[in-house]
Amino acid sequence: MFYLLYLHYADIAKDYPLLNLVQYQTVRVALAMATAMIVSVAMGSRFIAWMRVKQGRGQPIRSDGPVSHLSKVGTPTMGGLMILAGIAVAVFLWGDLSNPYIWIVSGVTAAFGLLGFIDDYAKVSKQTSAGLTSKQKLLAQVVISVIAGVLTVLWMTASPTSPNLETSIAFPFFKAVLLNIGWFYVVFAAFTMVGFSNAVNLTDGLDGLAIVPVMMAAGAFGIISYLVGNFIFSDYLGVHHVPGSGELAIFCAAIIGAGTGFLWYNAPPAKIFMGDTGSLALGGALGAIAVATKHELVLGIVGGLFVIEALSVMIQVGYYKATKKRIFLMAPIHHHFEKMGWPESTVVIRFWIVSAMLALAGLATLKLR
C-alpha cells in the first residue's frame, strides 16, 4: 500500500528524503520483517488465551508417540493464524500490490492456510489426531496448486534473457540449461507446491522444529528472489532473470518476521502449536516462491530437511507395506531420534544446524555455475 502511495505522490515525495526510501526493495524488506514480527508478537498472549478457552483440551496428542509428548496435552493449536496475520499486514503495507507474484503467492498461502484451518478445526472439535482425510487434503491442494501454476505461466513477464522461461525448468549449476516442457510445467509446479506443503507439515512435530527451518528457507529465497529479479545481478551470476520476482523478497521477509514473533511463543515449552494452519500455508508459500523464481530444484536443497522428513515417512510406509517391518523406530524421522533417547531440544537444535547448512548450500548454487 505505501509503495503504491509513494508512486502516486512521487512528485511530492521527492522533496522528503525519508519518503523516498520506500522505493527501495531493501528498505521495504526490513520494514516488512519488523512489521510482521510486531503484529505476531503483539497478538500472541491474548490470542493464545482466547484459543485456550475456545479449544478446551487443545490439540490432540498421538497416543503412539514419544511418552514425553504427553506433557503437551492441553496446548492450543492454530498458531499459524498469528503467522498469517503478520505476513498479511506486512505484505499489504510494504509490498507492491500491482505485482502478480505477490498475489499468486499470497493466494496460495491463504488457500493452504484455510485448508489447514479446516483440518485443525476438525481435529480439535472431534478431539482426534485425524482431521480431514488425506484424499480430501490432497485434492484441495492439487486444485489450488494447479490454478497457481496456470496463473504463474500466464502472468509471468517474458524474460529478456531466457525465452520460454515461464514453461521451463531451470537446473542449478548449469547456466544455459533450460528444459521447456510446455504446459506440463503446470503439473511440475503443482507437484512442487503440494509436495513442499506436505513436507513442512510432516516436519512440524516438535516445539520450534518447523518454524526455524522455514525462516531459514525464506531467508535464502528472499536473497534468490532479489537477485533473479534484478537484471544486473542475475546477469553477473548467470541465473535466469525473472522480471518482477524481486518483490517476493518482501514476502520472504514477512515470513521471517512473523515466524520470529511466533517462535517467541512456540519456543520450548510451546505455549501454542502452529498446526496445519501454519505448516500447510508456509510450505505452500515457499513452493510458490520457488516456482515464481524458477528455482524449484534449488528448493529441494534449501529445504532439504523437509525433504528428508517427507522421505522418511514414504520409506517407512512403503517398506512396512512390503515387509511388515519398520526401518525407523517411528516416522517422521525426528521421532526416530526421540525414540533413540535424544532429548527433544537436542533433536530440534541439531535439525536447525542441518537446515542452516542446507540453506547455505542452496545459496551456493547461485555462484557455482
Short mmCIF file of C-alpha atoms in Angstrom, two decimals:
data_model
loop_
_atom_site.label_atom_id
_atom_site.label_comp_id
_atom_site.label_asym_id
_atom_site.label_seq_id
_atom_site.Cartn_x
_atom_site.Cartn_y
_atom_site.Cartn_z
CA MET A 1 0.00 0.00 0.00
CA PHE A 2 2.69 2.52 1.00
CA TYR A 3 4.69 1.71 -2.14
CA LEU A 4 1.71 2.42 -4.40
CA LEU A 5 1.00 5.60 -2.46
CA TYR A 6 4.63 6.61 -2.98
CA LEU A 7 4.33 6.04 -6.73
CA HIS A 8 1.10 8.09 -6.81
CA TYR A 9 2.61 11.01 -4.91
CA ALA A 10 6.17 10.67 -6.26
CA ASP A 11 6.35 14.36 -7.19
CA ILE A 12 5.65 15.36 -3.59
CA ALA A 13 7.75 12.57 -2.04
CA LYS A 14 10.91 13.67 -3.85
CA ASP A 15 11.08 16.68 -1.53
CA TYR A 16 11.16 14.41 1.54
CA PRO A 17 14.25 12.12 1.58
CA LEU A 18 12.77 9.72 4.15
CA LEU A 19 9.70 9.07 2.00
CA ASN A 20 11.96 8.31 -0.98
CA LEU A 21 13.32 5.31 0.92
CA VAL A 22 10.05 3.47 0.25
CA GLN A 23 11.04 2.99 -3.38
CA TYR A 24 13.90 0.68 -2.42
CA GLN A 25 13.12 -3.01 -2.05
CA THR A 26 15.83 -3.48 0.57
CA VAL A 27 14.23 -0.86 2.81
CA ARG A 28 10.79 -2.40 2.40
CA VAL A 29 12.27 -5.82 3.16
CA ALA A 30 13.44 -4.55 6.55
CA LEU A 31 10.15 -2.77 7.24
CA ALA A 32 8.11 -5.83 6.28
CA MET A 33 10.16 -8.06 8.58
CA ALA A 34 9.76 -5.64 11.51
CA THR A 35 6.04 -5.15 10.87
CA ALA A 36 5.28 -8.87 10.65
CA MET A 37 7.21 -9.58 13.85
CA ILE A 38 5.43 -6.80 15.77
CA VAL A 39 1.99 -7.99 14.65
CA SER A 40 2.74 -11.61 15.52
CA VAL A 41 4.20 -10.81 18.94
CA ALA A 42 1.51 -8.27 19.78
CA MET A 43 -1.39 -10.63 19.16
CA GLY A 44 0.33 -13.59 20.84
CA SER A 45 -0.68 -13.57 24.52
CA ARG A 46 -4.32 -12.61 24.03
CA PHE A 47 -4.71 -14.89 21.03
CA ILE A 48 -3.26 -17.87 22.92
CA ALA A 49 -5.50 -17.19 25.94
CA TRP A 50 -8.52 -16.96 23.63
CA MET A 51 -7.56 -20.19 21.88
CA ARG A 52 -7.22 -21.99 25.21
CA VAL A 53 -10.79 -21.04 26.05
CA LYS A 54 -12.17 -21.89 22.62
CA GLN A 55 -10.30 -25.18 22.16
CA GLY A 56 -10.58 -26.53 25.67
CA ARG A 57 -8.32 -29.59 25.62
CA GLY A 58 -6.22 -28.18 22.78
CA GLN A 59 -4.56 -30.20 20.03
CA PRO A 60 -4.96 -33.98 20.42
CA ILE A 61 -1.64 -35.75 21.07
CA ARG A 62 -0.89 -39.08 19.38
CA SER A 63 -1.04 -41.93 21.90
CA ASP A 64 1.61 -43.91 20.00
CA GLY A 65 4.15 -41.07 20.05
CA PRO A 66 7.05 -40.47 22.44
CA VAL A 67 5.97 -40.51 26.09
CA SER A 68 7.44 -37.04 26.65
CA HIS A 69 4.78 -35.61 24.32
CA LEU A 70 2.02 -36.40 26.81
CA SER A 71 3.11 -33.30 28.73
CA LYS A 72 1.92 -31.23 25.76
CA VAL A 73 -1.72 -32.17 26.33
CA GLY A 74 -3.88 -29.04 26.51
CA THR A 75 -1.62 -26.88 24.32
CA PRO A 76 -3.76 -24.96 21.82
CA THR A 77 -3.16 -25.15 18.08
CA MET A 78 -3.91 -22.91 15.05
CA GLY A 79 -0.97 -20.65 15.94
CA GLY A 80 -0.42 -20.39 12.22
CA LEU A 81 -3.08 -17.67 12.27
CA MET A 82 -0.59 -15.46 14.12
CA ILE A 83 1.97 -16.03 11.36
CA LEU A 84 -0.53 -15.45 8.57
CA ALA A 85 -1.77 -12.25 10.20
CA GLY A 86 1.77 -10.90 10.44
CA ILE A 87 2.51 -11.79 6.82
CA ALA A 88 -0.75 -10.30 5.56
CA VAL A 89 -0.29 -6.95 7.30
CA ALA A 90 3.37 -6.65 6.32
CA VAL A 91 2.82 -7.53 2.65
CA PHE A 92 -0.23 -5.26 2.43
CA LEU A 93 1.67 -2.30 3.84
CA TRP A 94 5.06 -2.70 2.16
CA GLY A 95 4.56 -4.91 -0.91
CA ASP A 96 3.90 -3.75 -4.46
CA LEU A 97 0.25 -4.72 -4.74
CA SER A 98 0.38 -4.39 -8.51
CA ASN A 99 2.91 -7.24 -8.72
CA PRO A 100 1.32 -10.51 -9.94
CA TYR A 101 3.74 -12.72 -7.99
CA ILE A 102 2.68 -11.10 -4.73
CA TRP A 103 -0.93 -12.04 -5.46
CA ILE A 104 -0.15 -15.58 -6.61
CA VAL A 105 1.99 -16.41 -3.57
CA SER A 106 -0.48 -14.67 -1.23
CA GLY A 107 -3.34 -16.61 -2.76
CA VAL A 108 -1.56 -19.95 -2.34
CA THR A 109 -0.63 -19.08 1.25
CA ALA A 110 -4.17 -18.02 2.16
CA ALA A 111 -5.82 -21.01 0.44
CA PHE A 112 -3.47 -23.55 2.03
CA GLY A 113 -3.90 -21.77 5.36
CA LEU A 114 -7.67 -22.06 5.07
CA LEU A 115 -7.35 -25.76 4.26
CA GLY A 116 -5.10 -26.22 7.30
CA PHE A 117 -7.55 -24.29 9.48
CA ILE A 118 -10.41 -26.59 8.45
CA ASP A 119 -8.22 -29.60 9.24
CA ASP A 120 -7.18 -28.18 12.63
CA TYR A 121 -10.78 -27.33 13.48
CA ALA A 122 -11.87 -30.88 12.68
CA LYS A 123 -9.13 -32.30 14.93
CA VAL A 124 -9.93 -30.01 17.86
CA SER A 125 -13.71 -30.34 17.62
CA LYS A 126 -13.56 -34.15 17.34
CA GLN A 127 -10.58 -34.45 19.73
CA THR A 128 -8.73 -36.78 17.38
CA SER A 129 -5.35 -36.53 15.65
CA ALA A 130 -7.11 -37.28 12.34
CA GLY A 131 -8.86 -34.29 10.76
CA LEU A 132 -9.63 -34.21 7.06
CA THR A 133 -8.83 -37.37 5.14
CA SER A 134 -5.58 -37.45 3.19
CA LYS A 135 -7.54 -37.65 -0.07
CA GLN A 136 -9.58 -34.56 0.80
CA LYS A 137 -6.48 -32.52 1.63
CA LEU A 138 -4.56 -33.74 -1.40
CA LEU A 139 -7.41 -32.95 -3.79
CA ALA A 140 -7.77 -29.42 -2.42
CA GLN A 141 -4.00 -28.87 -2.55
CA VAL A 142 -3.79 -30.05 -6.15
CA VAL A 143 -6.64 -27.78 -7.27
CA ILE A 144 -5.09 -24.75 -5.56
CA SER A 145 -1.63 -25.51 -6.92
CA VAL A 146 -2.79 -26.11 -10.50
CA ILE A 147 -4.59 -22.75 -10.51
CA ALA A 148 -1.47 -21.06 -9.13
CA GLY A 149 0.71 -22.82 -11.71
CA VAL A 150 -1.51 -21.70 -14.59
CA LEU A 151 -1.54 -18.10 -13.34
CA THR A 152 2.23 -18.11 -12.94
CA VAL A 153 2.68 -19.20 -16.56
CA LEU A 154 0.12 -16.70 -17.87
CA TRP A 155 1.21 -13.73 -15.78
CA MET A 156 4.99 -14.18 -15.91
CA THR A 157 6.66 -11.33 -17.76
CA ALA A 158 8.77 -12.66 -20.62
CA SER A 159 12.42 -12.81 -19.62
CA PRO A 160 14.72 -10.79 -21.92
CA THR A 161 17.50 -13.35 -21.44
CA SER A 162 15.65 -16.69 -21.33
CA PRO A 163 12.95 -17.43 -23.95
CA ASN A 164 10.06 -19.66 -22.82
CA LEU A 165 11.21 -19.38 -19.22
CA GLU A 166 7.62 -19.45 -17.98
CA THR A 167 7.17 -23.10 -19.03
CA SER A 168 10.74 -24.26 -18.45
CA ILE A 169 12.62 -25.95 -15.64
CA ALA A 170 15.96 -24.36 -14.73
CA PHE A 171 18.77 -26.50 -13.37
CA PRO A 172 21.23 -25.47 -10.64
CA PHE A 173 24.95 -25.47 -11.52
CA PHE A 174 24.19 -25.06 -15.26
CA LYS A 175 23.82 -21.53 -16.64
CA ALA A 176 22.26 -22.15 -20.02
CA VAL A 177 20.29 -25.35 -19.42
CA LEU A 178 16.53 -24.94 -19.65
CA LEU A 179 14.06 -27.78 -20.16
CA ASN A 180 10.94 -26.42 -21.83
CA ILE A 181 8.09 -28.84 -21.07
CA GLY A 182 5.26 -26.60 -22.22
CA TRP A 183 2.02 -26.78 -20.27
CA PHE A 184 3.27 -29.88 -18.46
CA TYR A 185 5.15 -27.32 -16.40
CA VAL A 186 1.89 -26.66 -14.53
CA VAL A 187 1.98 -30.26 -13.28
CA PHE A 188 5.58 -29.81 -12.16
CA ALA A 189 4.73 -26.52 -10.42
CA ALA A 190 1.76 -28.13 -8.65
CA PHE A 191 3.93 -31.04 -7.54
CA THR A 192 6.45 -28.57 -6.08
CA MET A 193 3.83 -26.68 -4.08
CA VAL A 194 1.87 -29.71 -2.89
CA GLY A 195 4.99 -31.70 -2.06
CA PHE A 196 6.66 -28.96 -0.09
CA SER A 197 3.48 -28.02 1.75
CA ASN A 198 3.11 -31.58 2.99
CA ALA A 199 6.82 -31.87 3.76
CA VAL A 200 6.68 -28.85 6.09
CA ASN A 201 3.52 -30.27 7.63
CA LEU A 202 5.26 -33.57 8.43
CA THR A 203 8.21 -31.72 9.98
CA ASP A 204 6.00 -29.78 12.38
CA GLY A 205 6.12 -32.28 15.24
CA LEU A 206 8.36 -30.72 17.90
CA ASP A 207 8.45 -27.31 19.56
CA GLY A 208 10.21 -24.89 17.21
CA LEU A 209 11.31 -27.63 14.80
CA ALA A 210 9.49 -26.46 11.67
CA ILE A 211 9.36 -22.68 12.05
CA VAL A 212 13.11 -22.01 12.21
CA PRO A 213 13.97 -24.04 9.08
CA VAL A 214 11.05 -22.30 7.35
CA MET A 215 12.59 -18.95 8.29
CA MET A 216 15.98 -20.11 7.02
CA ALA A 217 14.47 -21.22 3.71
CA ALA A 218 12.58 -17.92 3.47
CA GLY A 219 15.82 -16.04 4.08
CA ALA A 220 17.58 -17.98 1.31
CA PHE A 221 14.72 -17.43 -1.11
CA GLY A 222 14.49 -13.78 -0.15
CA ILE A 223 18.05 -13.42 -1.44
CA ILE A 224 17.31 -15.55 -4.50
CA SER A 225 14.18 -13.51 -5.29
CA TYR A 226 16.03 -10.24 -5.05
CA LEU A 227 18.92 -11.43 -7.24
CA VAL A 228 16.89 -13.09 -10.02
CA GLY A 229 14.56 -10.10 -10.10
CA ASN A 230 17.50 -7.73 -10.68
CA PHE A 231 18.81 -7.80 -14.26
CA ILE A 232 22.34 -6.71 -13.35
CA PHE A 233 22.79 -9.24 -10.53
CA SER A 234 21.17 -12.11 -12.44
CA ASP A 235 23.37 -11.40 -15.47
CA TYR A 236 26.51 -11.32 -13.32
CA LEU A 237 25.64 -14.58 -11.55
CA GLY A 238 24.45 -16.32 -14.70
CA VAL A 239 20.97 -17.09 -13.35
CA HIS A 240 17.77 -16.71 -15.33
CA HIS A 241 16.27 -13.24 -14.91
CA VAL A 242 12.62 -13.17 -13.83
CA PRO A 243 11.32 -9.59 -14.10
CA GLY A 244 9.29 -8.55 -11.07
CA SER A 245 10.23 -11.50 -8.88
CA GLY A 246 12.39 -9.30 -6.65
CA GLU A 247 9.22 -8.15 -4.93
CA LEU A 248 8.91 -11.61 -3.38
CA ALA A 249 11.84 -10.68 -1.12
CA ILE A 250 9.29 -8.59 0.81
CA PHE A 251 7.08 -11.66 1.21
CA CYS A 252 10.04 -13.75 2.39
CA ALA A 253 10.96 -11.06 4.88
CA ALA A 254 7.40 -11.10 6.20
CA ILE A 255 7.66 -14.87 6.73
CA ILE A 256 10.86 -14.38 8.73
CA GLY A 257 9.37 -11.59 10.83
CA ALA A 258 6.09 -13.38 11.53
CA GLY A 259 7.97 -16.62 12.19
CA THR A 260 10.20 -14.86 14.72
CA GLY A 261 7.16 -13.49 16.53
CA PHE A 262 5.56 -16.93 16.57
CA LEU A 263 8.76 -18.56 17.82
CA TRP A 264 8.58 -16.28 20.88
CA TYR A 265 5.59 -18.39 21.95
CA ASN A 266 6.49 -21.67 20.24
CA ALA A 267 9.92 -21.99 21.90
CA PRO A 268 10.08 -24.98 24.30
CA PRO A 269 7.85 -25.49 26.14
CA ALA A 270 5.48 -24.28 23.44
CA LYS A 271 2.52 -22.19 24.50
CA ILE A 272 0.86 -22.82 21.14
CA PHE A 273 1.38 -25.01 18.06
CA MET A 274 1.23 -23.63 14.52
CA GLY A 275 -0.96 -26.54 13.42
CA ASP A 276 -1.78 -27.35 9.81
CA THR A 277 -2.99 -23.76 9.52
CA GLY A 278 0.62 -22.63 9.59
CA SER A 279 2.57 -25.59 8.23
CA LEU A 280 0.50 -26.14 5.08
CA ALA A 281 0.43 -22.40 4.36
CA LEU A 282 4.14 -21.83 4.87
CA GLY A 283 5.13 -24.88 2.85
CA GLY A 284 2.82 -23.83 0.05
CA ALA A 285 4.22 -20.29 0.15
CA LEU A 286 7.81 -21.49 -0.19
CA GLY A 287 6.80 -23.80 -3.04
CA ALA A 288 5.03 -20.96 -4.86
CA ILE A 289 8.03 -18.65 -4.39
CA ALA A 290 10.35 -21.33 -5.79
CA VAL A 291 8.07 -21.70 -8.83
CA ALA A 292 7.91 -17.95 -9.42
CA THR A 293 11.70 -17.53 -9.19
CA LYS A 294 12.38 -20.63 -11.33
CA HIS A 295 14.36 -22.26 -8.51
CA GLU A 296 12.15 -25.26 -7.88
CA LEU A 297 15.04 -27.73 -7.80
CA VAL A 298 17.07 -25.47 -5.53
CA LEU A 299 14.16 -25.58 -3.08
CA GLY A 300 14.95 -29.27 -2.66
CA ILE A 301 18.40 -28.27 -1.43
CA VAL A 302 17.46 -25.22 0.63
CA GLY A 303 14.55 -27.10 2.20
CA GLY A 304 16.40 -30.40 2.28
CA LEU A 305 15.43 -31.02 5.89
CA PHE A 306 11.77 -31.04 4.91
CA VAL A 307 12.53 -33.38 2.00
CA ILE A 308 14.31 -35.79 4.37
CA GLU A 309 11.36 -35.74 6.77
CA ALA A 310 8.91 -36.49 3.96
CA LEU A 311 11.10 -39.24 2.50
CA SER A 312 11.39 -40.90 5.91
CA VAL A 313 7.61 -41.25 6.03
CA MET A 314 7.39 -42.54 2.46
CA ILE A 315 10.16 -45.07 3.05
CA GLN A 316 8.67 -46.22 6.34
CA VAL A 317 5.19 -46.70 4.89
CA GLY A 318 6.41 -48.37 1.70
CA TYR A 319 8.80 -50.72 3.50
CA TYR A 320 6.17 -51.67 6.10
CA LYS A 321 3.59 -52.48 3.43
CA ALA A 322 6.11 -54.69 1.64
CA THR A 323 7.67 -56.48 4.63
CA LYS A 324 5.52 -55.71 7.70
CA LYS A 325 8.72 -54.37 9.27
CA ARG A 326 9.90 -50.84 10.05
CA ILE A 327 13.17 -49.17 9.10
CA PHE A 328 12.79 -46.33 11.61
CA LEU A 329 11.61 -46.64 15.19
CA MET A 330 8.99 -44.05 14.28
CA ALA A 331 8.38 -41.69 11.38
CA PRO A 332 8.81 -38.82 10.59
CA ILE A 333 12.50 -39.19 11.32
CA HIS A 334 12.62 -36.63 14.16
CA HIS A 335 10.52 -39.08 16.21
CA HIS A 336 13.03 -41.83 15.38
CA PHE A 337 15.76 -39.88 17.16
CA GLU A 338 13.45 -39.21 20.10
CA LYS A 339 12.82 -42.96 20.39
CA MET A 340 16.60 -43.44 20.38
CA GLY A 341 16.76 -41.34 23.54
CA TRP A 342 17.69 -37.91 22.19
CA PRO A 343 16.04 -35.11 24.21
CA GLU A 344 13.57 -33.05 22.19
CA SER A 345 15.75 -29.93 22.42
CA THR A 346 18.73 -31.86 21.04
CA VAL A 347 16.74 -33.09 18.04
CA VAL A 348 15.42 -29.60 17.33
CA ILE A 349 18.76 -27.77 17.56
CA ARG A 350 20.63 -30.38 15.51
CA PHE A 351 17.94 -30.25 12.84
CA TRP A 352 18.29 -26.44 12.83
CA ILE A 353 22.01 -26.84 12.19
CA VAL A 354 21.35 -29.23 9.29
CA SER A 355 18.79 -26.79 7.88
CA ALA A 356 21.22 -23.87 8.07
CA MET A 357 23.89 -25.85 6.23
CA LEU A 358 21.43 -26.84 3.50
CA ALA A 359 20.22 -23.25 3.10
CA LEU A 360 23.82 -22.11 2.58
CA ALA A 361 24.37 -24.96 0.11
CA GLY A 362 21.32 -23.83 -1.81
CA LEU A 363 22.59 -20.26 -1.97
CA ALA A 364 25.96 -21.54 -3.19
CA THR A 365 24.27 -22.78 -6.37
CA LEU A 366 23.87 -19.13 -7.40
CA LYS A 367 27.63 -18.85 -7.88
CA LEU A 368 28.71 -22.41 -8.61
CA ARG A 369 27.76 -22.42 -12.28
#
